[in-house]
Amino acid sequence: MDKLSKTGAQAKRKTLKSIVLVGNHLPRLCGIATFTTHLLESIALNAPNVDCWAVAMNDQPDGYNYPSQVRLEINQDQLGDYSLAAGLLNLNDVDVVCVQHEYGIFGGQRGSFILELLSDLKMPIVTTLHTILKEPTDRERHIIVQLAELSDRIVVMSERSVNFLRDIYKVDEEKIVLIQHGIPDVPLVESSNYKSKLGLSEKNVLLTFGLLSPGKGIETMIDALPEIVKSHPDVMYMVVGATHPNIKAEQGEDYRIGLHLRAKKLGVEDHVVFHDHFVLDEDLLEFIGAADIYITPYLNEAQIISGTLAYALGMGKAVISTPYWHAQELLADDRGRLFPFHDHVKLASEVIDLLNHPDKLHAIQHKAYEYGRQMIWTNVANRYIETFEQARHHRLRKCVPESKLGPLGLRQQALPEIKFNHLLRMTDGVGMLQHAKFTIPDRQHGYCVDDNARALIVAITAQDFQPQDTSLNGLTSVYLSFLDHAFNHDTGLFRNFMSYDRCWMEEKGSEDSHGRALWGLGVASALGRNEGQVNHAVDLFQRALPAVEHFTSPRAVAFTIIGLHALLSGNPENSQIETMFRILSDKLMQWFRNSISEDWPWCEDILTYDNARLPQALLLSGQRLANDEMLQTALSALSWLKKIQHDESGCYFAAIGNNGWFTRGSNKAQFDQQPIEAAAMVDACIEAFNITQDEEWITYTYRCLNWYLGDNELHISLYDHATGGCRDGLETKGVNENQGAESTLCWLMALLAIYKHRGQSKIKQGNKKETRVT
């Protein structure tokens, strides 16, 4: 771990000119905002000649009424904002950027968008990790590892955090700096000085504060109260804090109401007070000051940092806690007491013992207060400044951008905003309409399973990138409901076309529409956030799957393989699904074996639509089944598709036209070029890159995306920035101005795929394009 003497830091401090913190900031109400605000203020006080300011993350379009020290705001769900912020920070010659990292405050899958910002910064980066998971998902581990690669120093707040970073995430220990969580500097005074302000004179006050959620274990304390009240009838237990916004959105106030009912049932309702508000510092200090004992009855050990525990201990409170990780560390050496998880009997015994023995209570309070002196914000700010100086004078980030204004490569191009205006316009309570006349939904042609399956994929995938958009959950239910109604239980097949008056126009749809429905359901099963939606998708998937075994359409089988792969990613132990995945993968591979030749590496005698989905499916099969033949066949087929789908100059993507397609032994049709082809190539090329790490696949991916934006043979944009829709295709004399469902959904699928990829690949790209700094 890194160390720097205080004297050395003070000698060099005059060279620091500007420091920028990136994170949430008050008046946004959350723990990270409070931490960032206090840290920034404390650094500014300790280094008055340094320009200290903040970049604030916004979770709502209009932001907040920030103070003057917030000079730049980022909409957390807009990827382009991160690149813009990086450019502005580089241009302003900022000396050090300090990022406050918590998965949930940045956009992208598990907050991956922050990597877009960090990878483009030239100055030293110091990242503070507020959450470090012992058992991270692959994506969570990937993000922390990349943050560590992009940062010159990683700040953590506990010894266990150091161990986790070193042992679980394999971070170089030289980069890791331990700085305790900051706390306010207040004198140690008797709790009676505060109690009168709260109307609690003559009461023994027990306190728990923080955002309320089931994991806080408040019920354990309420269960302990009857025994405590028998010995100390004057006890009052205060639960201070609003319900966590995520819990409130999903469960309402069920947990809080349940606690009220629990206290009433146990006959202790007069000994419990709930203060249902987000408490700002001035009021919070009064609540803590009034407490005789602070209780943290968390239900499991996986709490590596607790800001509330740090505050209580630093103000000299006697703390009784379950042995979660941070409590074990802070309360060691008799600075507090621990009791087993869920054990209300032991909790009651500890509380009674301290209330019965004021000398023990005061001894703990004094030890806690003395230990907390190192954690006051002034000292914490000094440690950060030392770390900033060390990061400047001894860079540990291996790869740093060569210049502040380097050439704008494909990976740096600004991506359009993800807009659902036209998707919403085309969707009613039944589902998504198929066609449009210009930008107006065309009711004459009704609905189809194909488009509602695609729409389901878009609505589910987009929730990772726009989690604040509550309409996506509602859209997901609409599209799932359409697929459910389309399924014919008697035949085990999906119908496809429905008229606007809700009459099915066939008893069974095409094999391709059935496979596409399974693809959508597989994605919903793997990525869905609503338990009811996920359960419904899994059930419908399993009922519709058996029919595919006898299908003869390669595309239908490929769509199903993609859906199966998604489902298996979230449920890898399902042997029935795994078996069908193998059967269909072998079937697709056999079709390729039966048809390919040296000049025609394809599984059919004609190339039609959505072609790249076939090698994409085979890539997924080969990777999961460790089958090299499948991988090589898929890469060969996709390389061939890449070679033949360009204009005469070789500059632009040019999809196989639907006016004649491309038959073996003939010429490729030039028009009409459909958006569905570009979207399929985007997904397949990203998958090929994931397997081969060959940058040529990503170059072609962006060529396909830019086809929508006007880099095509006609130099006309198909994407409509005003509506968020996509025009229906390139024709011989121009563009089809109708913005139907398929074209709009394919544009969104392609854009979302690149958003996802941008958050996953910054390190590999950086290693190729940047230079080492010593």
Short mmCIF file of C-alpha atoms in Angstrom, two decimals, residues 202-431:
data_model
loop_
_atom_site.label_atom_id
_atom_site.label_comp_id
_atom_site.label_asym_id
_atom_site.label_seq_id
_atom_site.Cartn_x
_atom_site.Cartn_y
_atom_site.Cartn_z
CA GLU A 202 -35.20 11.74 30.96
CA LYS A 203 -35.17 9.06 28.23
CA ASN A 204 -32.54 6.44 27.45
CA VAL A 205 -32.23 6.87 23.69
CA LEU A 206 -31.31 4.11 21.27
CA LEU A 207 -30.74 5.16 17.67
CA THR A 208 -30.48 3.71 14.17
CA PHE A 209 -30.24 6.05 11.19
CA GLY A 210 -29.81 5.76 7.43
CA LEU A 211 -31.93 4.91 4.41
CA LEU A 212 -34.42 2.26 5.47
CA SER A 213 -34.43 -1.14 3.77
CA PRO A 214 -35.04 -4.76 4.85
CA GLY A 215 -31.32 -5.52 5.06
CA LYS A 216 -30.94 -3.02 7.94
CA GLY A 217 -32.45 -5.54 10.37
CA ILE A 218 -34.57 -3.06 12.34
CA GLU A 219 -36.93 -5.91 13.21
CA THR A 220 -34.17 -7.51 15.32
CA MET A 221 -34.01 -4.40 17.49
CA ILE A 222 -37.80 -4.19 17.78
CA ASP A 223 -37.87 -7.86 18.87
CA ALA A 224 -35.32 -7.00 21.57
CA LEU A 225 -37.31 -4.07 22.93
CA PRO A 226 -39.81 -5.94 25.17
CA GLU A 227 -36.97 -7.35 27.27
CA ILE A 228 -35.16 -4.00 27.35
CA VAL A 229 -38.32 -2.13 28.36
CA LYS A 230 -38.84 -4.48 31.30
CA SER A 231 -35.53 -3.31 32.77
CA HIS A 232 -35.64 0.27 31.45
CA PRO A 233 -39.18 1.51 30.85
CA ASP A 234 -37.80 4.91 29.86
CA VAL A 235 -36.11 3.54 26.70
CA MET A 236 -36.94 5.18 23.37
CA TYR A 237 -35.76 3.67 20.10
CA MET A 238 -35.46 6.17 17.24
CA VAL A 239 -35.34 5.01 13.62
CA VAL A 240 -34.23 8.00 11.58
CA GLY A 241 -34.21 8.07 7.78
CA ALA A 242 -36.36 7.84 4.68
CA THR A 243 -37.07 4.55 2.94
CA HIS A 244 -34.44 3.79 0.30
CA PRO A 245 -35.80 5.14 -3.01
CA ASN A 246 -35.24 1.85 -4.86
CA ILE A 247 -37.07 -0.09 -2.15
CA LYS A 248 -39.88 2.47 -2.14
CA ALA A 249 -40.26 2.21 -5.91
CA GLU A 250 -40.50 -1.60 -5.81
CA GLN A 251 -42.21 -2.27 -2.47
CA GLY A 252 -43.67 1.02 -1.34
CA GLU A 253 -43.58 1.40 2.45
CA ASP A 254 -44.22 -2.28 3.17
CA TYR A 255 -41.09 -2.66 5.29
CA ARG A 256 -41.77 0.41 7.41
CA ILE A 257 -45.43 -0.52 7.86
CA GLY A 258 -44.37 -4.04 8.84
CA LEU A 259 -42.07 -2.61 11.52
CA HIS A 260 -44.90 -0.48 12.90
CA LEU A 261 -47.17 -3.53 13.08
CA ARG A 262 -44.40 -5.61 14.68
CA ALA A 263 -43.85 -3.02 17.42
CA LYS A 264 -47.60 -2.84 18.07
CA LYS A 265 -47.92 -6.62 18.27
CA LEU A 266 -45.07 -6.76 20.80
CA GLY A 267 -46.58 -3.95 22.84
CA VAL A 268 -43.65 -1.57 22.39
CA GLU A 269 -45.16 0.87 19.89
CA ASP A 270 -44.86 3.68 22.46
CA HIS A 271 -41.12 3.04 22.65
CA VAL A 272 -40.39 3.37 18.91
CA VAL A 273 -40.27 6.62 16.93
CA PHE A 274 -39.88 6.64 13.14
CA HIS A 275 -38.53 9.83 11.60
CA ASP A 276 -39.38 9.30 7.93
CA HIS A 277 -37.14 11.90 6.24
CA PHE A 278 -33.77 12.18 4.60
CA VAL A 279 -31.86 13.95 7.37
CA LEU A 280 -29.30 16.61 6.52
CA ASP A 281 -26.17 17.08 8.60
CA GLU A 282 -27.33 19.71 11.07
CA ASP A 283 -30.33 17.65 12.16
CA LEU A 284 -28.42 14.39 11.96
CA LEU A 285 -25.79 15.60 14.41
CA GLU A 286 -28.56 16.41 16.89
CA PHE A 287 -30.10 12.96 16.55
CA ILE A 288 -26.73 11.26 17.05
CA GLY A 289 -25.86 13.59 19.89
CA ALA A 290 -29.06 12.65 21.72
CA ALA A 291 -28.35 8.91 21.49
CA ASP A 292 -26.95 6.95 24.40
CA ILE A 293 -26.42 3.83 22.31
CA TYR A 294 -26.24 3.50 18.54
CA ILE A 295 -27.53 0.21 17.06
CA THR A 296 -26.66 -1.29 13.66
CA PRO A 297 -28.47 -4.65 13.50
CA TYR A 298 -27.65 -5.41 9.83
CA LEU A 299 -28.65 -8.89 8.69
CA ASN A 300 -25.47 -10.10 6.97
CA GLU A 301 -21.74 -9.50 6.96
CA ALA A 302 -21.49 -8.05 3.44
CA GLN A 303 -21.27 -4.39 4.44
CA ILE A 304 -17.74 -3.27 3.76
CA ILE A 305 -18.33 0.43 4.49
CA SER A 306 -20.95 2.06 6.70
CA GLY A 307 -20.92 5.83 6.77
CA THR A 308 -23.55 5.85 9.51
CA LEU A 309 -21.34 3.65 11.72
CA ALA A 310 -18.37 5.97 11.11
CA TYR A 311 -20.45 9.01 12.09
CA ALA A 312 -21.76 7.41 15.28
CA LEU A 313 -18.39 6.12 16.40
CA GLY A 314 -16.65 9.41 15.60
CA MET A 315 -19.13 11.35 17.72
CA GLY A 316 -18.34 9.14 20.70
CA LYS A 317 -21.41 6.91 20.76
CA ALA A 318 -21.45 3.48 22.32
CA VAL A 319 -22.23 1.21 19.37
CA ILE A 320 -23.81 -2.24 19.52
CA SER A 321 -23.74 -3.96 16.15
CA THR A 322 -23.94 -7.21 14.29
CA PRO A 323 -20.49 -8.33 13.07
CA TYR A 324 -20.62 -7.08 9.51
CA TRP A 325 -17.23 -6.37 8.00
CA HIS A 326 -16.88 -2.66 8.74
CA ALA A 327 -18.22 -3.09 12.28
CA GLN A 328 -15.67 -5.81 13.04
CA GLU A 329 -12.92 -3.38 12.11
CA LEU A 330 -14.15 -0.13 13.68
CA LEU A 331 -15.44 -1.67 16.89
CA ALA A 332 -12.33 -3.75 17.66
CA ASP A 333 -10.36 -3.21 20.86
CA ASP A 334 -13.47 -2.54 22.97
CA ARG A 335 -14.61 0.47 20.92
CA GLY A 336 -18.06 -1.11 20.74
CA ARG A 337 -19.90 -4.39 21.14
CA LEU A 338 -20.93 -7.06 18.67
CA PHE A 339 -23.83 -9.51 18.78
CA PRO A 340 -24.72 -12.38 16.39
CA PHE A 341 -26.90 -11.76 13.34
CA HIS A 342 -30.67 -12.05 14.01
CA ASP A 343 -30.05 -12.62 17.75
CA HIS A 344 -32.48 -10.23 19.50
CA VAL A 345 -31.92 -11.95 22.85
CA LYS A 346 -28.21 -11.19 22.84
CA LEU A 347 -28.89 -7.66 21.57
CA ALA A 348 -31.27 -7.03 24.47
CA SER A 349 -28.68 -8.36 26.92
CA GLU A 350 -25.96 -6.03 25.57
CA VAL A 351 -28.23 -2.96 25.71
CA ILE A 352 -29.37 -3.72 29.24
CA ASP A 353 -25.80 -4.30 30.40
CA LEU A 354 -24.63 -0.90 29.15
CA LEU A 355 -27.67 0.93 30.53
CA ASN A 356 -27.16 -0.80 33.88
CA HIS A 357 -23.48 0.13 33.98
CA PRO A 358 -22.87 3.77 32.96
CA ASP A 359 -19.13 3.31 33.60
CA LYS A 360 -18.94 0.70 30.84
CA LEU A 361 -21.02 2.92 28.59
CA HIS A 362 -18.75 5.92 29.13
CA ALA A 363 -15.59 3.85 28.63
CA ILE A 364 -16.77 2.73 25.20
CA GLN A 365 -17.82 6.26 24.30
CA HIS A 366 -14.40 7.69 25.13
CA LYS A 367 -12.53 4.97 23.22
CA ALA A 368 -14.75 5.48 20.20
CA TYR A 369 -14.32 9.24 20.24
CA GLU A 370 -10.53 9.07 20.54
CA TYR A 371 -10.29 6.57 17.67
CA GLY A 372 -12.52 8.78 15.55
CA ARG A 373 -10.19 11.78 15.71
CA GLN A 374 -8.20 10.38 12.77
CA MET A 375 -11.45 10.31 10.74
CA ILE A 376 -12.48 13.96 11.03
CA TRP A 377 -12.85 15.62 7.64
CA THR A 378 -9.77 17.83 8.08
CA ASN A 379 -7.52 14.81 8.50
CA VAL A 380 -9.24 12.86 5.73
CA ALA A 381 -8.89 15.81 3.34
CA ASN A 382 -5.17 16.01 4.12
CA ARG A 383 -4.75 12.34 3.30
CA TYR A 384 -6.54 12.86 -0.02
CA ILE A 385 -4.33 15.82 -0.89
CA GLU A 386 -1.25 13.73 -0.10
CA THR A 387 -2.58 11.00 -2.35
CA PHE A 388 -3.28 13.47 -5.17
CA GLU A 389 0.28 14.76 -4.97
CA GLN A 390 1.68 11.27 -4.99
CA ALA A 391 -0.45 10.36 -7.99
CA ARG A 392 0.90 13.40 -9.86
CA HIS A 393 4.55 12.76 -9.09
CA HIS A 394 4.50 8.99 -9.46
CA ARG A 395 2.02 7.84 -12.08
CA LEU A 396 0.92 4.21 -11.71
CA ARG A 397 -1.59 4.14 -14.56
CA LYS A 398 0.23 2.23 -17.27
CA CYS A 399 -1.57 3.79 -20.22
CA VAL A 400 -2.45 7.44 -20.57
CA PRO A 401 -3.89 9.19 -23.67
CA GLU A 402 -1.10 10.65 -25.78
CA SER A 403 -2.67 14.07 -26.15
CA LYS A 404 -5.60 16.09 -24.96
CA LEU A 405 -6.91 16.56 -28.48
CA GLY A 406 -5.97 13.44 -30.38
CA PRO A 407 -7.65 12.32 -33.61
CA LEU A 408 -11.27 11.30 -33.23
CA GLY A 409 -11.31 7.56 -33.87
CA LEU A 410 -14.38 5.41 -34.34
CA ARG A 411 -14.51 4.49 -30.68
CA GLN A 412 -14.53 8.14 -29.68
CA GLN A 413 -17.30 9.20 -32.02
CA ALA A 414 -20.28 10.67 -30.23
CA LEU A 415 -23.20 8.27 -30.15
CA PRO A 416 -26.73 9.56 -30.64
CA GLU A 417 -28.95 9.75 -27.60
CA ILE A 418 -31.13 6.69 -27.01
CA LYS A 419 -34.61 8.00 -27.78
CA PHE A 420 -37.87 6.09 -27.47
CA ASN A 421 -40.22 8.77 -28.82
CA HIS A 422 -41.15 6.84 -31.95
CA LEU A 423 -41.25 3.50 -30.16
CA LEU A 424 -43.82 4.96 -27.79
CA ARG A 425 -45.71 6.54 -30.68
CA MET A 426 -45.97 3.16 -32.42
CA THR A 427 -47.09 1.28 -29.30
CA ASP A 428 -50.61 1.12 -27.88
CA GLY A 429 -52.18 -1.06 -25.19
CA VAL A 430 -52.11 -4.10 -27.48
CA GLY A 431 -48.56 -3.96 -28.73
#
